[in-house]
Structures are given as C-alpha cells and as structure tokens.
Short mmCIF file of C-alpha atoms and ligand atoms in Angstrom, two decimals:
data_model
loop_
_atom_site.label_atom_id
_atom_site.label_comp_id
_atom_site.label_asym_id
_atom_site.label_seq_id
_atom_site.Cartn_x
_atom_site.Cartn_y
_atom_site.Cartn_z
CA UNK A 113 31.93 -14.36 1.44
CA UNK A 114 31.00 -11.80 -1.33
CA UNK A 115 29.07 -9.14 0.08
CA UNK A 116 27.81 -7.30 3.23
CA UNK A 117 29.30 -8.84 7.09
CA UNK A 118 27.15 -8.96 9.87
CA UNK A 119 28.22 -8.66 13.00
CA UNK A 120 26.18 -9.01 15.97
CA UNK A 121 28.42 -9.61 18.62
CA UNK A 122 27.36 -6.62 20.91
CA UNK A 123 23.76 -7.20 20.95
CA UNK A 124 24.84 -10.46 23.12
CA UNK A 125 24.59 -10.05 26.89
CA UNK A 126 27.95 -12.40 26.97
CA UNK A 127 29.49 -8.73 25.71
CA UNK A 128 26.89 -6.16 26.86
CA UNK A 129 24.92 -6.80 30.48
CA UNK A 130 21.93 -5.11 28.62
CA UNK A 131 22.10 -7.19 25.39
CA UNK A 132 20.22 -10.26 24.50
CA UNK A 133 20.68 -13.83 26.15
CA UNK A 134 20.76 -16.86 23.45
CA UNK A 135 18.09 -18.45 25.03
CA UNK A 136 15.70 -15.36 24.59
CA UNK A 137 16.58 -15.32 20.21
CA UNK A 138 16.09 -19.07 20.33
CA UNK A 139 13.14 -18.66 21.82
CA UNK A 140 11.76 -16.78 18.23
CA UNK A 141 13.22 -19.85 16.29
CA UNK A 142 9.65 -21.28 15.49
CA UNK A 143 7.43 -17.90 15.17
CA UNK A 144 10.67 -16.53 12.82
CA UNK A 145 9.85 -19.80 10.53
CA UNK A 146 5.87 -19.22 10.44
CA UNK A 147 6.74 -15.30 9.40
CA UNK A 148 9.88 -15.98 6.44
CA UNK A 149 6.60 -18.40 5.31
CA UNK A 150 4.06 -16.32 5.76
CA UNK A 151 5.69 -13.11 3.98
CA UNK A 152 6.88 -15.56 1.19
CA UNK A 153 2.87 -16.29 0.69
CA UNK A 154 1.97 -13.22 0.73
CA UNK A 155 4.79 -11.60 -1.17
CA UNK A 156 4.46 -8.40 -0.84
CA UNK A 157 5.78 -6.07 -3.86
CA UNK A 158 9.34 -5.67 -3.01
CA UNK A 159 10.57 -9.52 -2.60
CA UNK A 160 10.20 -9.77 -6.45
CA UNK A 161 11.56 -6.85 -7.64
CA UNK A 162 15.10 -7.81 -8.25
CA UNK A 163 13.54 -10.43 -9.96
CA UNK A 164 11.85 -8.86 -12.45
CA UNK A 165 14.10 -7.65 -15.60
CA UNK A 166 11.37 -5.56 -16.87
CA UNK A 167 12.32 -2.51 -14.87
CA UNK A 168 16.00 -2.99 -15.80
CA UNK A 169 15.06 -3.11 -19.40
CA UNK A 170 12.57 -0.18 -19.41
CA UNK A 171 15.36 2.21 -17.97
CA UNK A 172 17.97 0.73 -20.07
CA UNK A 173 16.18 1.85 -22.97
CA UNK A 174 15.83 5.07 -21.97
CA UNK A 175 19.60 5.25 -21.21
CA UNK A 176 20.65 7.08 -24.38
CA UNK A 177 17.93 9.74 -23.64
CA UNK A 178 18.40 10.21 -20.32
CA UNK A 179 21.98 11.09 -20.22
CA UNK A 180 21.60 13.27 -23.41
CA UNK A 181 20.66 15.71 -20.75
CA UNK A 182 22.69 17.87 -18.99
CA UNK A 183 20.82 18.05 -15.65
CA UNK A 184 18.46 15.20 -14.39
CA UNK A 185 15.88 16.84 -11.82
CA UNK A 186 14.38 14.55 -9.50
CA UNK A 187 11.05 15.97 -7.99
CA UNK A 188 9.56 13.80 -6.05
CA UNK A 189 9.54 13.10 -1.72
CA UNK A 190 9.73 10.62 0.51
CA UNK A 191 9.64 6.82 -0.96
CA UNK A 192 9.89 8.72 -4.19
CA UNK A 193 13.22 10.48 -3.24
CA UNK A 194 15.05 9.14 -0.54
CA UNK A 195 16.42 5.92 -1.94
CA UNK A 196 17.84 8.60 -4.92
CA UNK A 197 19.43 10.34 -2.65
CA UNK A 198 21.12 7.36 -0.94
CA UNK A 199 21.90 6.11 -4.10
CA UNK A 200 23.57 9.26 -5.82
CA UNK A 201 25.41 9.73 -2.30
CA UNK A 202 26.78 6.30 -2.47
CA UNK A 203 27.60 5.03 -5.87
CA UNK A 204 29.01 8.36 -7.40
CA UNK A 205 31.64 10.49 -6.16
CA UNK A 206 30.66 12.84 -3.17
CA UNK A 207 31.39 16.16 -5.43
CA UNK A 208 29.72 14.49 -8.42
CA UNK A 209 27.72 17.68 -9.61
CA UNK A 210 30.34 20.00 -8.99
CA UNK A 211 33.07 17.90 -11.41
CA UNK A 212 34.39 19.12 -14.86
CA UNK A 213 31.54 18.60 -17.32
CA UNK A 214 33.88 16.30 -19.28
CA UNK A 215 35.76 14.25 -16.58
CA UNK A 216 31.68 13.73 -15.92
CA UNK A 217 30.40 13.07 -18.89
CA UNK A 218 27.22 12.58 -17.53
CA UNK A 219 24.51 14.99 -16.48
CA UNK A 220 24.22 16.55 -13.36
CA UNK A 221 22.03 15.22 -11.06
CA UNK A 222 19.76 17.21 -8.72
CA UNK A 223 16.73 15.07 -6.28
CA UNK A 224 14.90 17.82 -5.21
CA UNK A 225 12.55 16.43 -1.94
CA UNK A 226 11.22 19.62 -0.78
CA UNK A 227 9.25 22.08 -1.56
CA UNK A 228 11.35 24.88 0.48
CA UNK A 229 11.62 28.10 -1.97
CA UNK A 230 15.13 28.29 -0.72
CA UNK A 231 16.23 24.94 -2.29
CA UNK A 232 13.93 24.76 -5.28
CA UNK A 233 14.84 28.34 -6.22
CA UNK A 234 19.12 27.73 -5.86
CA UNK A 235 18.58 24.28 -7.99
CA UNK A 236 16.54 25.99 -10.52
CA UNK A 237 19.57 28.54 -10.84
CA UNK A 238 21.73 25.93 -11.41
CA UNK A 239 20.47 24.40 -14.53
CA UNK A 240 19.01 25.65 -18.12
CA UNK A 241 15.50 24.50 -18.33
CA UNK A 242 16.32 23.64 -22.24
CA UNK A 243 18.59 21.09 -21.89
CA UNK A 244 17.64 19.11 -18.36
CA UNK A 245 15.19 16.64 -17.67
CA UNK A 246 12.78 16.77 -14.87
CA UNK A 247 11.95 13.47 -13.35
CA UNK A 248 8.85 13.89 -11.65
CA UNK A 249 8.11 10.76 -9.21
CA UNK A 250 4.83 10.06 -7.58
CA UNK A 251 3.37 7.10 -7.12
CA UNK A 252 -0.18 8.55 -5.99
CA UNK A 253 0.28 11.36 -8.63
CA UNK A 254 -1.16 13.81 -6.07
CA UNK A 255 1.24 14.58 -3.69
CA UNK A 256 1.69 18.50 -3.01
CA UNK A 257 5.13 18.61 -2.68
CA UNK A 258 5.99 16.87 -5.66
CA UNK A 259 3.10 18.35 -7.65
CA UNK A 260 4.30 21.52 -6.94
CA UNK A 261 7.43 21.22 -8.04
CA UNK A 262 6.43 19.20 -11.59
CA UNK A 263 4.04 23.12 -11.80
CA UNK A 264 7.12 25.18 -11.02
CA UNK A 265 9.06 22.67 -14.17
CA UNK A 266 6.53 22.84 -16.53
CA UNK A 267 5.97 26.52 -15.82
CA UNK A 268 9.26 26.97 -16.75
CA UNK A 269 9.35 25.62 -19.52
CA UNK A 270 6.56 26.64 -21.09
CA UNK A 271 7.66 30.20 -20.56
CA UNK A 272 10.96 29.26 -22.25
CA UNK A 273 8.94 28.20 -25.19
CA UNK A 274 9.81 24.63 -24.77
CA UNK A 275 7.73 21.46 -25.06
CA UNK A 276 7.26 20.14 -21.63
CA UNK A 277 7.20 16.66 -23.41
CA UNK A 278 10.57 16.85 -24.43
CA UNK A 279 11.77 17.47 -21.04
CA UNK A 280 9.76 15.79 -18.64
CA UNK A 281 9.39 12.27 -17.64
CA UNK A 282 6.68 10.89 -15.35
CA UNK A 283 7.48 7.53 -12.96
CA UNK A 284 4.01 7.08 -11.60
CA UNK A 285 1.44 4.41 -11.30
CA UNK A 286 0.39 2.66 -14.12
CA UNK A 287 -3.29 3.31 -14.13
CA UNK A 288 -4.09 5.89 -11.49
CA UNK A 289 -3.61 9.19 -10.09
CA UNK A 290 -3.85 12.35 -12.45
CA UNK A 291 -0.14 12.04 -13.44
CA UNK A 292 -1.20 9.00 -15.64
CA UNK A 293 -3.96 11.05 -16.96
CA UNK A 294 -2.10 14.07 -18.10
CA UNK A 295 1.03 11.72 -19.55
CA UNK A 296 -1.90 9.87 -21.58
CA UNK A 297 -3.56 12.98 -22.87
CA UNK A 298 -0.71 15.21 -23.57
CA UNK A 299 1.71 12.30 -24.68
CA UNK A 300 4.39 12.54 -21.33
CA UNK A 301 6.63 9.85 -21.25
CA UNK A 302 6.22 7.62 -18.25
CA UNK A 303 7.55 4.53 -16.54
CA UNK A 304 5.33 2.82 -13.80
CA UNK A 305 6.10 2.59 -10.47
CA UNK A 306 4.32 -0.98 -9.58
CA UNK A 307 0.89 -0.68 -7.64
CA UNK A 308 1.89 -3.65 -5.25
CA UNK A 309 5.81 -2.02 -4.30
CA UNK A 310 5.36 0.69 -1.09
CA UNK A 311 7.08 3.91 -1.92
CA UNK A 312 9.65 3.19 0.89
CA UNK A 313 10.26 -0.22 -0.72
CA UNK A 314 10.57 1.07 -4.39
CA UNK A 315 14.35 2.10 -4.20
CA UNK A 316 14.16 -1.03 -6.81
CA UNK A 317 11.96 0.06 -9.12
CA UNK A 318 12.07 2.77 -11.81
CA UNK A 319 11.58 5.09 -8.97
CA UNK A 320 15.56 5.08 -8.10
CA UNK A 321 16.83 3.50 -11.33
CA UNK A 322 16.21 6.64 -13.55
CA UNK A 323 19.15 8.57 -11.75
CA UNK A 324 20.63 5.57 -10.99
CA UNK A 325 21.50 5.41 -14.93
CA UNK A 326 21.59 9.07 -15.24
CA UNK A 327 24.66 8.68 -12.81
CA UNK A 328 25.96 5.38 -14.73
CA UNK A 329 25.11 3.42 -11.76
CA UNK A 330 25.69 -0.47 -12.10
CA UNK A 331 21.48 -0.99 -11.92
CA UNK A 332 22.54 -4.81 -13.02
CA UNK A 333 24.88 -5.29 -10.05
CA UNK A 334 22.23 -3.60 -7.75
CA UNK A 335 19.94 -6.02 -8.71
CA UNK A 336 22.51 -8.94 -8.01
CA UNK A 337 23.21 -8.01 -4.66
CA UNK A 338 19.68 -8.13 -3.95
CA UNK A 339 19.18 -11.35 -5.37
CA UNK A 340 22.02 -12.64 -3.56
CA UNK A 341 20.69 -11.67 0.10
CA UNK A 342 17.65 -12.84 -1.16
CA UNK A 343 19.17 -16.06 -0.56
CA UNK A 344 20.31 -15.01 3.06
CA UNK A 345 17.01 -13.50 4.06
CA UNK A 346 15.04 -16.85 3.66
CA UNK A 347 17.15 -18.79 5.67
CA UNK A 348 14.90 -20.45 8.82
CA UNK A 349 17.80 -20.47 11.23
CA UNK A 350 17.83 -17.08 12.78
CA UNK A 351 21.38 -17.35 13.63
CA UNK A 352 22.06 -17.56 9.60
CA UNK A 353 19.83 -15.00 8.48
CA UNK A 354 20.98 -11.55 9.05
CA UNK A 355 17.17 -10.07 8.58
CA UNK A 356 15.42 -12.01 11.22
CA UNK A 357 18.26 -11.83 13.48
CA UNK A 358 18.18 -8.15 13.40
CA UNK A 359 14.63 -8.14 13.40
CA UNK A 360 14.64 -10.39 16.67
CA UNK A 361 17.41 -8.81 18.87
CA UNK A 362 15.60 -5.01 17.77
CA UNK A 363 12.30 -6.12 18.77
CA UNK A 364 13.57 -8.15 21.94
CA UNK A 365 15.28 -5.04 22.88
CA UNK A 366 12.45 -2.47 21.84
CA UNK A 367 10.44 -4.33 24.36
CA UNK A 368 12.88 -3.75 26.61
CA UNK A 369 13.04 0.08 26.36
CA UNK A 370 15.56 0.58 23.78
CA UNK A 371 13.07 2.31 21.80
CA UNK A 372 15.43 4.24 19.22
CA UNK A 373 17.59 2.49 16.41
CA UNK A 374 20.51 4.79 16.06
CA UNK A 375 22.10 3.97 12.40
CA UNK A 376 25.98 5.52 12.46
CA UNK A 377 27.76 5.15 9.27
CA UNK A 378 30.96 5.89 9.55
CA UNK A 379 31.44 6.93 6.06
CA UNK A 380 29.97 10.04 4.47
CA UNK A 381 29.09 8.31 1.03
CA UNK A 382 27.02 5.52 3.56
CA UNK A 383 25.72 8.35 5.33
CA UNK A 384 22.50 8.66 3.16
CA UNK A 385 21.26 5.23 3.52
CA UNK A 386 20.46 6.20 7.34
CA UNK A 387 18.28 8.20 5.90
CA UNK A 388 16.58 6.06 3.66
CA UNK A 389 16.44 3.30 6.66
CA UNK A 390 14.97 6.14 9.04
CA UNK A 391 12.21 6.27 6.93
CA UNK A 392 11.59 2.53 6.47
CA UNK A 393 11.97 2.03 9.90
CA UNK A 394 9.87 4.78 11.06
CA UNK A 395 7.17 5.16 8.50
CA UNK A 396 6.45 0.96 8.34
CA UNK A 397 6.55 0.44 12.33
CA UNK A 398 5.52 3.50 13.57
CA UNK A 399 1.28 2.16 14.16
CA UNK A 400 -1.57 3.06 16.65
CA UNK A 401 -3.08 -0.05 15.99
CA UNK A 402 -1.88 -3.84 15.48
CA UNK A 403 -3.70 -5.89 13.14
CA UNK A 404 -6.51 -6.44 15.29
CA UNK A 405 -7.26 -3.27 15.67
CA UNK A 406 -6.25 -2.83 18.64
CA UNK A 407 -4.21 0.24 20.15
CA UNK A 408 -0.98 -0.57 20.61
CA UNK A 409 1.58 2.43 19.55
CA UNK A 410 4.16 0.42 18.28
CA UNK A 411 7.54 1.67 16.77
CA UNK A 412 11.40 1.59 17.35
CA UNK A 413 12.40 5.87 16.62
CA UNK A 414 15.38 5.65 14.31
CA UNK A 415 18.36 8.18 14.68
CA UNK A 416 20.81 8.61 12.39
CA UNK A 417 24.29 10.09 12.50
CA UNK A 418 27.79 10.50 11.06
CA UNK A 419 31.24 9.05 12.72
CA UNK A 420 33.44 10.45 13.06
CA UNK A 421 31.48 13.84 13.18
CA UNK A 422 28.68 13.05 15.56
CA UNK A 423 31.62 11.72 18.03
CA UNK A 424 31.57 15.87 18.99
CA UNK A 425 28.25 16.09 19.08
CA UNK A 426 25.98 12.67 19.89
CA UNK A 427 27.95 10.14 21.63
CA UNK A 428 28.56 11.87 24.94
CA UNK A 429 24.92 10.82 25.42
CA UNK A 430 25.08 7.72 24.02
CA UNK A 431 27.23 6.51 26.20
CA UNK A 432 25.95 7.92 29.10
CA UNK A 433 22.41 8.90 28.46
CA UNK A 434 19.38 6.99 29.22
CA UNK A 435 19.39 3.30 27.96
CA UNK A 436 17.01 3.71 25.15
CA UNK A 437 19.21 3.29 22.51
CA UNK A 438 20.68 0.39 20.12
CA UNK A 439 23.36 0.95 17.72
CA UNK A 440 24.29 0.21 14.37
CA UNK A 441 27.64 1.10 12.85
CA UNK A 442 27.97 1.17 9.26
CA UNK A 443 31.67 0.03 8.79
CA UNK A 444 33.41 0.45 5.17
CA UNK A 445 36.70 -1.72 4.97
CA UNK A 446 38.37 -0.26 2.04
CA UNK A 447 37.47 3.25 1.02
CA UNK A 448 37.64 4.60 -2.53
CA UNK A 449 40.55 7.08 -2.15
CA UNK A 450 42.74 7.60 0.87
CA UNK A 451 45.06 10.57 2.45
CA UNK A 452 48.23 9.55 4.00
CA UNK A 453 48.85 12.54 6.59
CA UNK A 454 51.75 14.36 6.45
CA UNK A 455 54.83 14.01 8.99
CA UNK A 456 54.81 17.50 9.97
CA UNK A 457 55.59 18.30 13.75
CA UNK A 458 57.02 15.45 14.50
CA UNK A 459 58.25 17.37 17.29
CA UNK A 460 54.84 16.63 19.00
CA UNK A 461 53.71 13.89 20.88
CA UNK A 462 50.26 15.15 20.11
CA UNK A 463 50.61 15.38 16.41
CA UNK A 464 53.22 12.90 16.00
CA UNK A 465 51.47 9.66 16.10
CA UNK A 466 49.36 10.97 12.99
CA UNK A 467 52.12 11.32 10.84
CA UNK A 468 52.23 8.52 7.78
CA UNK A 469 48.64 7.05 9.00
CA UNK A 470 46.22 7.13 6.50
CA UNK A 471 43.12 8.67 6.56
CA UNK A 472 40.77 5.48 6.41
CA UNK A 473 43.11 4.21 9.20
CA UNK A 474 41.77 6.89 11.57
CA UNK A 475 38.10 6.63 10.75
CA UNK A 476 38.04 3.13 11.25
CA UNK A 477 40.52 3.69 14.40
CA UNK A 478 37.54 6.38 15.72
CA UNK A 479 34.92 3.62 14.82
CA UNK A 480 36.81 1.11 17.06
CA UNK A 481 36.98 3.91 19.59
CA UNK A 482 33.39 4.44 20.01
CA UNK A 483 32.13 0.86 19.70
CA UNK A 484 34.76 -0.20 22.31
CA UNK A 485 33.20 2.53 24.23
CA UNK A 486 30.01 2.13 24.07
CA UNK A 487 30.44 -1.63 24.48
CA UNK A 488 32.13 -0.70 28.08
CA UNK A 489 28.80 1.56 28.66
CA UNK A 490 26.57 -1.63 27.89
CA UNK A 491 24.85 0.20 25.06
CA UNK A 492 23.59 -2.60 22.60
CA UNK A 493 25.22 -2.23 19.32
CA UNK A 494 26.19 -4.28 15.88
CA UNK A 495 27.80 -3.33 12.78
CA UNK A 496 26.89 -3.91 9.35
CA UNK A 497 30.29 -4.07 6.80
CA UNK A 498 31.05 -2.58 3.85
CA UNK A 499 33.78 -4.59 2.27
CA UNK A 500 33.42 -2.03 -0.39
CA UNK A 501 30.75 0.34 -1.30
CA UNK A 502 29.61 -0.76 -4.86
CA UNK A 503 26.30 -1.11 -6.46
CA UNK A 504 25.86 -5.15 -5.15
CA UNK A 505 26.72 -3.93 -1.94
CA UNK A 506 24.42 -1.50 -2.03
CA UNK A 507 21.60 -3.68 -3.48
CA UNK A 508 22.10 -5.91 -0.84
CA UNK A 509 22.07 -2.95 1.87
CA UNK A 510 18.22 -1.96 0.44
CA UNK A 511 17.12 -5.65 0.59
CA UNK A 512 18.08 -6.91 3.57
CA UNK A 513 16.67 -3.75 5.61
CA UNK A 514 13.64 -3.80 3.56
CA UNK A 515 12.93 -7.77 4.57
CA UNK A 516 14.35 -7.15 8.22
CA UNK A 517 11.69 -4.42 8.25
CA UNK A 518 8.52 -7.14 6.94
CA UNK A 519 9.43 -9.75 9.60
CA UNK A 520 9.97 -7.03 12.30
CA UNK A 521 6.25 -5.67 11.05
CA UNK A 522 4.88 -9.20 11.33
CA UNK A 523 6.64 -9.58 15.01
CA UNK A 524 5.00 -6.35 15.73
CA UNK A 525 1.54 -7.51 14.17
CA UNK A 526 1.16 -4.93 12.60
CA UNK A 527 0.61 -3.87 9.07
CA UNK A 528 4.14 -2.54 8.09
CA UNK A 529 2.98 -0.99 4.62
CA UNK A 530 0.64 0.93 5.30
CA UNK A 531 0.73 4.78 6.53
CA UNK A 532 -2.26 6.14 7.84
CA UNK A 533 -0.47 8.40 10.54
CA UNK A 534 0.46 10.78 7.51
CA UNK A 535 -2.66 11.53 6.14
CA UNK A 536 -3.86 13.82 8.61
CA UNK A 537 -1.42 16.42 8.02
CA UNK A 538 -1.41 16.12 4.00
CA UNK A 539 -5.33 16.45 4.23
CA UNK A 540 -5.36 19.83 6.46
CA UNK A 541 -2.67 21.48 3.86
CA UNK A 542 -5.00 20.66 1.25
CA UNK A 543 -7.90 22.27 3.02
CA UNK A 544 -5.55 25.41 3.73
CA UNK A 545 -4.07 25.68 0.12
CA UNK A 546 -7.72 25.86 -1.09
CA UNK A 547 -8.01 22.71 -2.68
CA UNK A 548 -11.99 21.73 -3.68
CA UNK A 549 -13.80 19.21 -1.41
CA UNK A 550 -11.92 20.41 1.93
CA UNK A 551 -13.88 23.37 2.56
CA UNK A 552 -14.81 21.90 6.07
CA UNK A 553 -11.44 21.03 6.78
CA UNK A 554 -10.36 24.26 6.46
CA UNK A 555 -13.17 25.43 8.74
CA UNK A 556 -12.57 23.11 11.41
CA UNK A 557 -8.77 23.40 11.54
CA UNK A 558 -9.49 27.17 11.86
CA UNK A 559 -11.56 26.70 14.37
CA UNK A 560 -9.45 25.08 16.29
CA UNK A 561 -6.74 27.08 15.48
CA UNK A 562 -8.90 30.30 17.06
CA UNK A 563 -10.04 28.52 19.64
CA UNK A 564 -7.04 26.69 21.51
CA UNK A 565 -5.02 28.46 24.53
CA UNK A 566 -2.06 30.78 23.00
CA UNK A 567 1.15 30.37 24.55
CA UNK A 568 3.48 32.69 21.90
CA UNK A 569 6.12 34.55 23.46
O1 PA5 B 276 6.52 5.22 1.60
C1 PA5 B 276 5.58 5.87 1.19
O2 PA5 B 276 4.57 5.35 0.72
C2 PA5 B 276 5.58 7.39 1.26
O3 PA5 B 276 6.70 7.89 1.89
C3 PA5 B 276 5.55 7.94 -0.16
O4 PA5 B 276 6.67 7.48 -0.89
C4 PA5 B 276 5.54 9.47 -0.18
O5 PA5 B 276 4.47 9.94 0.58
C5 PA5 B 276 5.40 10.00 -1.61
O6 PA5 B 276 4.26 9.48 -2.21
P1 PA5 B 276 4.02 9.54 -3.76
O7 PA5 B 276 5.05 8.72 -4.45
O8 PA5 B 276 2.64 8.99 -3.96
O9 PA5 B 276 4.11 10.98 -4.18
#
C-alpha cells in the first residue's frame, strides 16, 4: 500500500494488560458512523482543502517571485507557523539554510514564531533586508507576536530606503482584520488564508505553501497524499480507518487515565510534526466546557520527544512512571542518507558489534528497543510508518491527524475549533502594552497583581 502504515498492535490488551479489549472499540462502531457523517455534513474548512486547486495555483504563480529572493521570512505563530516549521524540517535537508548558496539554489528560509529579541535579532543578522521577503501570516491580522515582528520588517526596510511592497507579502483573511486593510490601501500583496480553515488546520492552505515553494517542496504531492487518506479517513469500519481508530483507542484510554499522548519520532526530520500535532491535539481538545455548556475539562496533554535522544532523558519514566501515558512512535523505514560505522576496535566486544551496521540500522534497532520495552511495562503504544518521508507522506501525516482530531472532538462533545482558553492571556498583554480600549484591564490585572500573597525568594 502507497503511503503511511498503521500499526496498532500495542494499544490491544491481547499485547498490553492496560490496552484496549476488542469488544470495548466495537462497542464505538455505530457512534464512529453517526460522527464520519456528521463531520462530512458539516465539513468543516480543512476536509476540502486538498480539494481545492485554487490555493495550489495562487502560490504557483507566485513561484517565480518568491524564490527570486534570497531569504523567505516567515513571521507569523502558532497555526500560522508551526505546520512551516514541520514542513521545512521534513521535506528539505536538515542543514538546508546553512548549504552553499548554489548547491541551494533556493532562498533561505527562516519561520520566525516568536517574538524573543534573542531570536528575532540573530535572524535579522542573518539576512539583507533588500533582497528577502518577509511573509507575514495572520489569519486575525492582530496578533502581537506576529504584528510585531511584520513592525520590526517594515521598519527595516523603510530605514533601508526600500519599498515595503516589494518585500513583503501578507497571507491573511480575505476580508478582515487590519492586515487586509493596510494590503488594500498601500497595495501589499496578499494571499487569503480561508475564513472557514482553523489556524491549526491551515498547514494546507497558503499559510504553509508559501515556504513550502520557497523550499521547492512537492505542494502537488502534498496535496495527493491528503486526498488519498481522505479516502481512508471516511471509511465506517473503525478497524479500516486509521483516524477513528486512533481517535477511539485515545479516548477509550484518556478515560482511563492515560491522559498524555506522547508523540516519539524517531527521526529528527519527523521530529517537527510532534510539534505541529502537540498543538492540534492540545489547542482543539483542551475545553472547560462540552457543547452543552457544561464543565467538563476535557483534553489528552500531548508530549513530544526525540528517539533515540530522549531514550537518556524520558523513557526511564515512561516505562516506569505513573500510567498516564500512551505512545506513538513515528517510524521511518528508509532514511534519506545513511552512515555505515566504521570497523575500528574490533578488539572490543563493546564496540565490535557496531562495526559495518549502518546508521538507520541502529535507530530503528533503538526504536525496537524501547517499544519492546515499553510493551513489557504495559505502556499503551502504536506506531505510525514512514515508508519514506516525502511530500505525499507528509500530506497524508497532516490529514489524517487533523480528521483523527474532528472525530476525537465530536467523541469528546466538544467544539474542537474553537480556542477560548487563549484569549485571556492575549487580552491582559494588550492591556499591559498600552493598547486603547483595555485601560481597565490593565487596572484590574494590576490590582491583582498588588494585591495577591508574594512568595519570591
Ligand atoms: O489554531 C489557531 O487558531 C491559533 O493557534 C492561531 O493559529 C494563532 O493564534 C495565530 O493566529 P493568527 O493567524 O490569527 O495570527
């Protein structure tokens, strides 16, 4: 079969006394039909976008532009970001930037997701303002962080004489948010990021295909692989479709106690799209209130980490920690490049045995290790595979965790797309930056902040 393997062996209790009986998954067969229905009604933003050619085309067009530069800035955070990073991570070569310009060919590409001085400040003095392109990626158009940073840009350019114009281009909503306003008055270029498509579900979307083609990503074959588990993540049988399997056996188990997802790629070019699942996972599921209304706290906390690394760092309490935790391994079957290691010291039994193996021998060897391991502990675990890591693959990475995320919301009942839990905090920077309308904010917060018991030591 073309494409990413499943396997869900583990999660069974046939291999793990803590995992899942058949019986209990079965039991989901009918409710798992009424949801694949019910999201396919309501089709929310991201089921269509692989469908839809007209963000393909937009970029495409652009193409010639866009890698006339010779540094593609990303400023942008969260939804806006992350699936950039996983993609840059993934699909080009882990010391892309730092390559000879002309074994590149291509401009550097920096995704900027922070506003730390730090970070802005070393990317900024690693680029000439005249010939790079800042991206700046907001759906809302508002957000500080990424507002910020399009300031800082423009700033910069404007002090090096240049038209910001030329240099900038805006991926924003369509209609609203002051981003839309300034590209229409001062004549920005912009592509639209679609109102109905989350920011955590707009990997898709011109929001990640801008890099994606300043990188010479495949955007067509990312598109395909979506398509493809399209097909898989409609299937009614749960033990067919990888989404609502997942989605079942995590939510079974959540309600067990095994209230934190740990993703474990062992691969560093996979190693991003933890990150980009940590925040689907966490910012979709993560809800006070179900969709009654009432109070219910829901959420699985997802953990990432790196094999072989975090072997020397996590799993001594994964196997033997508290039984919170289920595990996915992120398995790649035939890396890009491979290291044979050297027969030296033969001599040694303890260096012997490494002598001739390849590299991508022992990582897989180490991922064996550790699920055979944790297995024996009874920790719950599955692994997704990586036949390859290519832009399909990838594509069908994004889309089956985005629709195993919408059925997991709906067994949750809860509204998965929403995020109110972050608006607290944006609000009370606001009202401490200054910004008009949050005078009382301010006030209160300070309040509070004068009145509350000090315990600094
Ligand atoms: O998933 C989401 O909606 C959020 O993480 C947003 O992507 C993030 O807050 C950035 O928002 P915006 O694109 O409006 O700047």
């Amino acid at each position: 079969m073309k494409g990413l393997k499943f396997d869900f062996s583990n999660l069974f209790r046939e291999n793990v006394n803590t995992g899942v009986t058949s019986e209990e998954v079965n039991a989901f067969q009918e409710n798992v039909s009424k949801i694949i229905d019910e999201i396919l009604e309501e089709n929310p933003g991201f089921i269509k976008v692989p469908f839809t050619r007209k963000w393909i085309d937009r970029v495409t067009d652009l193409k010639s532009w866009i890698q006339s530069f010779e540094s593609v800035v990303v400023l942008g955070i969260g939804g806006s970001a992350l699936g950039n990073l996983a993609l840059q991570n993934a699909l080009n070569p882990l010391n892309y930037n730092s390559m000879d310009s002309k074994k590149r060919n291509l401009p550097k590409i920096f995704i900027v997701d922070n506003v730390d001085p730090d970070l802005v400040s070393s990317v900024l003095d690693q680029i000439n303002p005249a010939t790079t392109l800042f991206n700046v990626i907001s759906k809302s158009g508002t957000t500080a962080e990424a507002m910020s940073n399009y300031l800082i840009a423009r700033g910069i350019l404007e002090s090096y004489g240049l038209k910001p114009q030329e240099n900038i281009l805006f991926t924003t909503d369509p209609e609203n948010g002051i981003l839309r306003k300034i590209a229409l008055d001062e004549g920005f270029k912009t592509l639209e990021i679609p109102p109905e498509v989350g920011g955590r579900f707009s990997v898709l979307t011109p929001v990640g295909l801008v890099s994606a083609i300043a990188g010479n990503i495949d955007i067509i074959d990312l598109f395909n692989g979506a398509k493809d588990m399209y097909e898989r993540v409609t299937v009614k049988n749960i033990m067919e479709n990888p989404a609502a399997l997942n989605a079942v056996i995590h939510y079974i188990l959540n309600s067990k106690g095994f209230s934190m997802s740990v993703m474990m790629p062992y691969s560093n070019r996979l190693f991003l799209l933890a990150d980009w699942y940590r925040q689907l996972w966490a910012e979709s599921l993560g809800k006070e209130v179900n969709l009654k209304g009432e109070k219910i706290n829901a959420g699985q906390t997802p953990i990432k980490a790196l094999g072989a690394t975090d072997q020397h760092s996590q799993v001594q309490l994964y196997n033997e920690g508290p039984y919170d935790k289920v595990f996915t391994f992120l398995k790649l079957e035939k890396f890009q490049r491979d290291i044979t290691i050297p027969k030296i010291h033969g001599e040694f039994d303890e260096l012997s045995y490494l002598g001739g193996a390849k590299l991508s021998e022992l990582l897989n060897n180490e991922l064996d290790g550790t699920e055979y391991a944790i297995t024996q502990h009874n920790r719950p675990n599955m692994k997704v595979i990586f036949p390859e890591i290519n832009a399909y693959n990838v594509g069908q990475f994004f889309y089956v965790y985005e629709f195993t995320t919408a059925i997991m919301g709906k067994l949750l009942e809860i509204d998965a797309y929403n995020q109110p839990g972050v608006e607290l905090g944006k609000k009370v920077t606001y009202a401490l930056m200054g910004r008009k309308g949050y005078e009382e904010m301010a006030k209160k917060v300070n309040e509070t902040k004068d009145n509350k018991k000090k315990v600094i030591i």
